[in-house]
Amino acid sequence: MSFASHAISQTNAGAKRSLASCREDLERSWQLSSDEPSPSSQIAHSISNSSDSLDNDDGMGRYRYKRQRTVEPEEVEMKVDEAMMDTTTITSFSRIRITPDNRPPKHTPSNLPQSQNNNNNVTPNASVKAGWYQGQVDAFNNRHGLGTTKHDDGTEYQGQYVHDSIHGQGRYTFVPLHQLVPNPSHTVDPRYDANLLRQTERVHEGLYRCDIPHGGGTTTTKIVDSVPFPSNSQGWTSSGIDIKHVQVIQDVGFHKAEKHGCAVGEGIRFIFTRNGSGGWEESCIRLYNGESTGVNVARDYGIWVCSCLGVDVPTAPTSL
């Protein structure tokens, strides 16, 4: 399988649907309930009193899309369920060991996916990932507020917690995958290495509800193909590694906890590709229900969808 076909799987889902022409079209595709706020009103960092504009690069290749204020000034930085926050207060900043047997029972709302063998809407603590947590806790030593958990399996979550559940704005980093893949250049010239080392990294950043993605979010997949051993070729190098191909795929969409955190309705895939020492090539593909439609769209359309979701507009990486 080629580098490009591995990264971009095209389907016909939603390909024949007309592009959204207004915010209401988008929100209908996201299946928002009548009492559910617009995604763009849930993240304060994307709100401004100024007219629509792009902020300067933050140094990490990301821009923010500014638009007119849509929520009241006194609203907190991140909306979370007030019923979950109740009267619990953050008491300290701690570093604690997390194991399934030292965490409180998790209560999952009835409208969210329940775990197997789950009685009375309580998620078994066997679902709790062991690891180390550093951050804010409540009087019962539960993760509550801002913090970071580094799990024993290599994954990591950084962001907001409510009563020991991931809830609010956060960033979840998955375990990198390493594998050998055929080198396309080797079939043309046997002097090239037969295989390349592929490293795949994946991160999801956005809103969560009861440990499940819910709301606007971006899933970033970075694929780097490099020569596994020192080489004399003149490819773009980083830390002595001869990098042949880089592709960064950023899927922007609205995720529903009721759909196990999967994206629903309209979304956008931003693709940035670099071969050897060349520059970045960019394309935008329309998504529907988290799947590629194979339909290319203008970047301006992607920027508009990001603004409606209240997420940062992806840009080409400034470094690896």
CSV table of C-alpha atoms in Angstrom, one decimal:
chain,number,residue,atom,x,y,z
A,1,MET,CA,0.0,0.0,0.0
A,2,SER,CA,1.4,3.4,-1.0
A,3,PHE,CA,2.1,6.2,1.5
A,4,ALA,CA,-0.8,8.3,0.3
A,5,SER,CA,-3.3,5.5,0.1
A,6,HIS,CA,-2.4,4.4,3.6
A,7,ALA,CA,-3.2,7.8,4.9
A,8,ILE,CA,-6.3,8.7,3.0
A,9,SER,CA,-9.1,6.2,2.8
A,10,GLN,CA,-11.8,7.5,0.5
A,11,THR,CA,-15.4,6.4,0.8
A,12,ASN,CA,-18.7,7.5,-0.8
A,13,ALA,CA,-20.3,8.4,2.5
A,14,GLY,CA,-21.9,11.8,2.2
A,15,ALA,CA,-20.2,12.5,-1.1
A,16,LYS,CA,-23.5,13.4,-2.9
A,17,ARG,CA,-24.7,15.6,-0.1
A,18,SER,CA,-24.6,19.4,-0.8
A,19,LEU,CA,-22.1,21.4,1.1
A,20,ALA,CA,-23.4,23.2,4.1
A,21,SER,CA,-24.3,26.8,3.2
A,22,CYS,CA,-25.0,28.1,6.7
A,23,ARG,CA,-24.3,27.3,10.4
A,24,GLU,CA,-27.7,25.8,10.8
A,25,ASP,CA,-26.9,23.2,8.1
A,26,LEU,CA,-23.8,22.2,10.0
A,27,GLU,CA,-25.6,22.0,13.3
A,28,ARG,CA,-28.4,19.9,11.8
A,29,SER,CA,-25.8,17.4,10.5
A,30,TRP,CA,-24.2,17.3,14.0
A,31,GLN,CA,-27.6,16.2,15.4
A,32,LEU,CA,-27.6,18.9,18.1
A,33,SER,CA,-30.6,18.7,20.5
A,34,SER,CA,-32.7,21.8,21.1
A,35,ASP,CA,-31.1,22.5,24.5
A,36,GLU,CA,-27.5,21.8,23.4
A,37,PRO,CA,-25.3,24.9,22.9
A,38,SER,CA,-23.6,25.6,19.6
A,39,PRO,CA,-20.1,24.1,19.6
A,40,SER,CA,-18.5,27.5,19.0
A,41,SER,CA,-19.9,28.9,22.2
A,42,GLN,CA,-18.3,26.2,24.3
A,43,ILE,CA,-14.7,27.2,24.0
A,44,ALA,CA,-13.8,30.6,25.3
A,45,HIS,CA,-10.3,30.7,23.7
A,46,SER,CA,-12.0,31.0,20.2
A,47,ILE,CA,-14.2,34.0,21.2
A,48,SER,CA,-13.3,37.6,20.5
A,49,ASN,CA,-15.1,40.9,20.4
A,50,SER,CA,-13.3,41.7,17.2
A,51,SER,CA,-14.5,40.9,13.7
A,52,ASP,CA,-13.5,37.6,12.0
A,53,SER,CA,-9.8,37.3,11.5
A,54,LEU,CA,-6.9,34.9,11.9
A,55,ASP,CA,-4.5,35.4,14.8
A,56,ASN,CA,-0.8,35.1,14.4
A,57,ASP,CA,0.9,31.7,14.4
A,58,ASP,CA,1.4,30.5,18.0
A,59,GLY,CA,4.8,29.0,17.2
A,60,MET,CA,3.4,25.5,16.8
A,61,GLY,CA,2.0,25.9,13.4
A,62,ARG,CA,-1.5,26.7,14.7
A,63,TYR,CA,-3.8,29.7,14.1
A,64,ARG,CA,-6.9,30.7,15.9
A,65,TYR,CA,-10.0,31.9,14.0
A,66,LYS,CA,-11.5,35.0,15.7
A,67,ARG,CA,-15.1,35.9,15.4
A,68,GLN,CA,-17.8,38.0,17.1
A,69,ARG,CA,-18.7,37.2,20.7
A,70,THR,CA,-21.5,34.6,21.0
A,71,VAL,CA,-21.6,34.1,24.8
A,72,GLU,CA,-21.8,36.3,27.8
A,73,PRO,CA,-18.5,37.8,29.2
A,74,GLU,CA,-19.0,36.2,32.6
A,75,GLU,CA,-19.1,32.6,31.2
A,76,VAL,CA,-16.2,30.5,32.4
A,77,GLU,CA,-13.4,29.3,30.2
A,78,MET,CA,-14.9,25.9,29.6
A,79,LYS,CA,-18.5,24.8,30.1
A,80,VAL,CA,-18.9,21.6,32.1
A,81,ASP,CA,-22.1,20.1,33.6
A,82,GLU,CA,-22.9,22.2,36.7
A,83,ALA,CA,-24.6,19.2,38.2
A,84,MET,CA,-21.4,17.3,38.1
A,85,MET,CA,-19.4,20.1,39.7
A,86,ASP,CA,-22.0,20.6,42.5
A,87,THR,CA,-20.3,21.8,45.7
A,88,THR,CA,-17.0,20.0,45.4
A,89,THR,CA,-14.0,22.2,45.6
A,90,ILE,CA,-10.4,21.8,44.5
A,91,THR,CA,-8.2,21.5,47.6
A,92,SER,CA,-4.7,20.9,46.4
A,93,PHE,CA,-2.2,20.0,43.7
A,94,SER,CA,-0.9,16.5,44.1
A,95,ARG,CA,1.0,13.6,42.4
A,96,ILE,CA,-0.9,10.4,43.0
A,97,ARG,CA,-0.9,6.8,41.8
A,98,ILE,CA,-4.0,5.8,39.9
A,99,THR,CA,-5.2,2.2,40.0
A,100,PRO,CA,-8.7,0.6,39.3
A,101,ASP,CA,-9.0,-0.3,43.0
A,102,ASN,CA,-8.4,3.2,44.4
A,103,ARG,CA,-10.8,5.1,42.2
A,104,PRO,CA,-14.4,6.0,42.9
A,105,PRO,CA,-17.3,4.3,41.0
A,106,LYS,CA,-18.0,6.0,37.7
A,107,HIS,CA,-21.6,7.0,37.0
A,108,THR,CA,-22.4,7.2,33.3
A,109,PRO,CA,-25.6,9.1,32.3
A,110,SER,CA,-28.3,6.9,30.9
A,111,ASN,CA,-28.1,8.4,27.4
A,112,LEU,CA,-24.4,7.5,27.0
A,113,PRO,CA,-22.9,4.1,26.0
A,114,GLN,CA,-22.7,1.8,29.0
A,115,SER,CA,-20.0,-0.7,29.7
A,116,GLN,CA,-20.7,-4.4,29.5
A,117,ASN,CA,-22.1,-6.0,32.7
A,118,ASN,CA,-22.9,-2.5,33.9
A,119,ASN,CA,-25.7,-2.2,36.5
A,120,ASN,CA,-27.3,1.0,37.7
A,121,ASN,CA,-25.3,3.1,35.2
A,122,VAL,CA,-22.0,2.6,37.1
A,123,THR,CA,-18.9,1.9,35.0
A,124,PRO,CA,-16.8,-0.9,36.6
A,125,ASN,CA,-13.5,0.4,37.9
A,126,ALA,CA,-11.7,-2.2,35.7
A,127,SER,CA,-12.1,0.4,33.0
A,128,VAL,CA,-9.8,2.8,34.9
A,129,LYS,CA,-6.3,3.0,33.4
A,130,ALA,CA,-3.5,2.7,35.8
A,131,GLY,CA,-0.9,5.4,35.8
A,132,TRP,CA,0.5,8.5,37.6
A,133,TYR,CA,-1.5,11.7,37.9
A,134,GLN,CA,-0.2,15.2,38.6
A,135,GLY,CA,-2.6,18.0,39.1
A,136,GLN,CA,-5.6,19.3,41.0
A,137,VAL,CA,-7.6,17.1,43.3
A,138,ASP,CA,-10.7,17.4,45.6
A,139,ALA,CA,-11.1,16.7,49.3
A,140,PHE,CA,-11.4,13.0,48.5
A,141,ASN,CA,-8.2,12.9,46.4
A,142,ASN,CA,-10.1,12.5,43.2
A,143,ARG,CA,-8.8,14.1,40.0
A,144,HIS,CA,-10.8,17.3,39.8
A,145,GLY,CA,-9.7,20.4,37.8
A,146,LEU,CA,-6.7,20.5,35.6
A,147,GLY,CA,-4.1,17.8,35.5
A,148,THR,CA,-2.1,15.2,33.5
A,149,THR,CA,-2.3,11.4,33.8
A,150,LYS,CA,0.5,9.3,32.2
A,151,HIS,CA,-0.9,5.8,31.9
A,152,ASP,CA,1.2,2.7,32.2
A,153,ASP,CA,0.2,1.6,28.7
A,154,GLY,CA,2.0,4.7,27.2
A,155,THR,CA,-1.1,6.9,26.6
A,156,GLU,CA,-1.5,10.3,28.2
A,157,TYR,CA,-4.3,12.7,29.0
A,158,GLN,CA,-3.8,16.4,29.8
A,159,GLY,CA,-6.7,18.6,30.5
A,160,GLN,CA,-9.9,18.9,32.7
A,161,TYR,CA,-11.3,16.4,35.1
A,162,VAL,CA,-14.6,16.4,37.0
A,163,HIS,CA,-15.0,13.8,39.9
A,164,ASP,CA,-12.2,11.7,38.5
A,165,SER,CA,-13.7,11.6,34.9
A,166,ILE,CA,-12.3,13.2,31.8
A,167,HIS,CA,-14.7,16.1,31.4
A,168,GLY,CA,-14.2,19.4,29.6
A,169,GLN,CA,-11.3,20.5,27.3
A,170,GLY,CA,-8.4,18.0,27.0
A,171,ARG,CA,-5.8,16.4,24.9
A,172,TYR,CA,-5.4,12.6,24.7
A,173,THR,CA,-2.1,11.2,23.2
A,174,PHE,CA,-2.1,7.6,21.9
A,175,VAL,CA,0.9,5.2,21.8
A,176,PRO,CA,3.1,5.7,18.7
A,177,LEU,CA,3.1,2.8,16.2
A,178,HIS,CA,6.4,1.7,14.5
A,179,GLN,CA,6.5,-0.6,11.5
A,180,LEU,CA,8.5,-1.3,8.4
A,181,VAL,CA,6.9,-0.5,5.1
A,182,PRO,CA,8.2,-1.1,1.5
A,183,ASN,CA,10.3,1.7,0.0
A,184,PRO,CA,8.7,2.8,-3.3
A,185,SER,CA,12.1,4.1,-4.5
A,186,HIS,CA,13.6,0.6,-4.1
A,187,THR,CA,11.5,-0.8,-7.0
A,188,VAL,CA,12.9,1.9,-9.3
A,189,ASP,CA,16.5,1.7,-8.1
A,190,PRO,CA,17.7,-1.3,-6.0
A,191,ARG,CA,20.4,0.8,-4.5
A,192,TYR,CA,17.8,2.4,-2.3
A,193,ASP,CA,16.8,0.8,1.0
A,194,ALA,CA,14.2,-1.9,0.6
A,195,ASN,CA,12.2,-0.8,3.6
A,196,LEU,CA,11.4,2.4,5.4
A,197,LEU,CA,10.6,2.8,9.1
A,198,ARG,CA,7.1,4.3,9.6
A,199,GLN,CA,6.2,6.1,12.8
A,200,THR,CA,2.6,6.9,13.3
A,201,GLU,CA,1.5,9.3,16.1
A,202,ARG,CA,-2.1,10.2,17.0
A,203,VAL,CA,-3.5,12.8,19.3
A,204,HIS,CA,-7.1,13.9,19.9
A,205,GLU,CA,-7.7,17.4,21.3
A,206,GLY,CA,-11.2,18.8,22.0
A,207,LEU,CA,-14.1,18.5,24.4
A,208,TYR,CA,-14.9,15.4,26.5
A,209,ARG,CA,-17.9,14.2,28.5
A,210,CYS,CA,-17.7,11.4,31.0
A,211,ASP,CA,-14.4,10.1,29.5
A,212,ILE,CA,-15.8,10.2,25.9
A,213,PRO,CA,-15.1,12.8,23.2
A,214,HIS,CA,-18.2,15.1,22.9
A,215,GLY,CA,-18.2,18.3,21.0
A,216,GLY,CA,-15.8,20.0,18.6
A,217,GLY,CA,-12.4,18.3,18.3
A,218,THR,CA,-9.4,17.6,16.1
A,219,THR,CA,-7.7,14.2,15.7
A,220,THR,CA,-4.2,14.6,14.4
A,221,THR,CA,-2.3,11.7,12.8
A,222,LYS,CA,1.3,12.2,11.9
A,223,ILE,CA,3.0,9.7,9.7
A,224,VAL,CA,6.8,9.8,9.2
A,225,ASP,CA,8.7,7.5,6.8
A,226,SER,CA,12.4,7.4,7.2
A,227,VAL,CA,15.4,5.3,6.4
A,228,PRO,CA,15.9,3.0,9.4
A,229,PHE,CA,19.7,3.2,9.3
A,230,PRO,CA,22.2,5.9,8.5
A,231,SER,CA,22.2,6.7,4.8
A,232,ASN,CA,24.2,8.8,2.4
A,233,SER,CA,21.1,10.1,0.6
A,234,GLN,CA,20.4,13.8,0.7
A,235,GLY,CA,16.9,13.7,2.2
A,236,TRP,CA,15.6,16.2,4.8
A,237,THR,CA,17.1,15.1,8.1
A,238,SER,CA,16.1,15.5,11.7
A,239,SER,CA,18.4,14.3,14.6
A,240,GLY,CA,20.4,12.4,12.1
A,241,ILE,CA,17.5,10.5,10.7
A,242,ASP,CA,17.0,10.5,6.9
A,243,ILE,CA,13.3,11.4,6.6
A,244,LYS,CA,11.7,10.6,3.2
A,245,HIS,CA,8.0,11.3,3.6
A,246,VAL,CA,5.9,13.2,6.2
A,247,GLN,CA,2.2,13.4,6.2
A,248,VAL,CA,0.1,15.2,8.9
A,249,ILE,CA,-3.7,14.6,8.8
A,250,GLN,CA,-6.0,16.6,10.9
A,251,ASP,CA,-9.6,15.6,11.1
A,252,VAL,CA,-11.9,18.3,12.4
A,253,GLY,CA,-15.4,17.4,13.4
A,254,PHE,CA,-18.2,17.2,16.0
A,255,HIS,CA,-18.0,14.1,18.2
A,256,LYS,CA,-21.0,12.7,20.1
A,257,ALA,CA,-20.6,10.8,23.3
A,258,GLU,CA,-23.8,8.9,22.5
A,259,LYS,CA,-22.0,7.6,19.4
A,260,HIS,CA,-19.1,6.3,21.4
A,261,GLY,CA,-17.2,9.5,20.7
A,262,CYS,CA,-17.3,9.1,16.9
A,263,ALA,CA,-17.6,12.2,14.7
A,264,VAL,CA,-21.0,12.8,13.1
A,265,GLY,CA,-22.2,14.9,10.2
A,266,GLU,CA,-20.0,17.4,8.4
A,267,GLY,CA,-16.3,17.6,9.0
A,268,ILE,CA,-13.0,18.6,7.3
A,269,ARG,CA,-9.7,16.7,6.8
A,270,PHE,CA,-6.7,19.0,6.4
A,271,ILE,CA,-3.7,17.1,4.9
A,272,PHE,CA,-0.1,18.4,4.8
A,273,THR,CA,2.4,16.3,2.9
A,274,ARG,CA,6.2,16.7,2.5
A,275,ASN,CA,8.5,14.6,0.4
A,276,GLY,CA,12.2,14.8,1.2
A,277,SER,CA,13.4,18.3,1.4
A,278,GLY,CA,10.5,19.8,-0.5
A,279,GLY,CA,7.9,22.1,0.8
A,280,TRP,CA,4.5,21.3,2.3
A,281,GLU,CA,1.6,20.4,0.0
A,282,GLU,CA,-1.8,21.1,1.4
A,283,SER,CA,-5.3,19.8,0.6
A,284,CYS,CA,-8.7,19.7,2.2
A,285,ILE,CA,-11.2,16.9,2.0
A,286,ARG,CA,-14.8,16.9,3.1
A,287,LEU,CA,-15.7,14.4,5.8
A,288,TYR,CA,-19.1,13.0,6.7
A,289,ASN,CA,-19.6,10.9,9.9
A,290,GLY,CA,-15.8,10.9,10.3
A,291,GLU,CA,-15.2,9.2,6.9
A,292,SER,CA,-13.6,10.7,3.9
A,293,THR,CA,-16.0,11.5,1.0
A,294,GLY,CA,-13.1,11.9,-1.5
A,295,VAL,CA,-14.4,15.4,-2.3
A,296,ASN,CA,-11.8,18.2,-2.2
A,297,VAL,CA,-13.0,21.5,-0.8
A,298,ALA,CA,-11.5,25.0,-0.6
A,299,ARG,CA,-9.4,25.8,2.5
A,300,ASP,CA,-11.8,28.8,3.2
A,301,TYR,CA,-14.6,26.3,3.6
A,302,GLY,CA,-12.5,24.3,6.1
A,303,ILE,CA,-11.7,27.5,8.0
A,304,TRP,CA,-15.4,28.3,8.2
A,305,VAL,CA,-16.3,24.8,9.6
A,306,CYS,CA,-13.5,25.2,12.2
A,307,SER,CA,-14.9,28.5,13.3
A,308,CYS,CA,-18.4,27.0,13.7
A,309,LEU,CA,-16.9,24.2,15.8
A,310,GLY,CA,-14.8,26.6,17.9
A,311,VAL,CA,-11.5,24.8,17.1
A,312,ASP,CA,-8.1,26.0,15.9
A,313,VAL,CA,-7.5,26.1,12.2
A,314,PRO,CA,-4.8,23.5,11.3
A,315,THR,CA,-1.8,24.8,9.4
A,316,ALA,CA,1.4,23.1,8.1
A,317,PRO,CA,3.8,22.1,10.9
A,318,THR,CA,6.7,24.3,11.6
A,319,SER,CA,8.8,21.4,12.9
A,320,LEU,CA,8.7,17.7,13.6
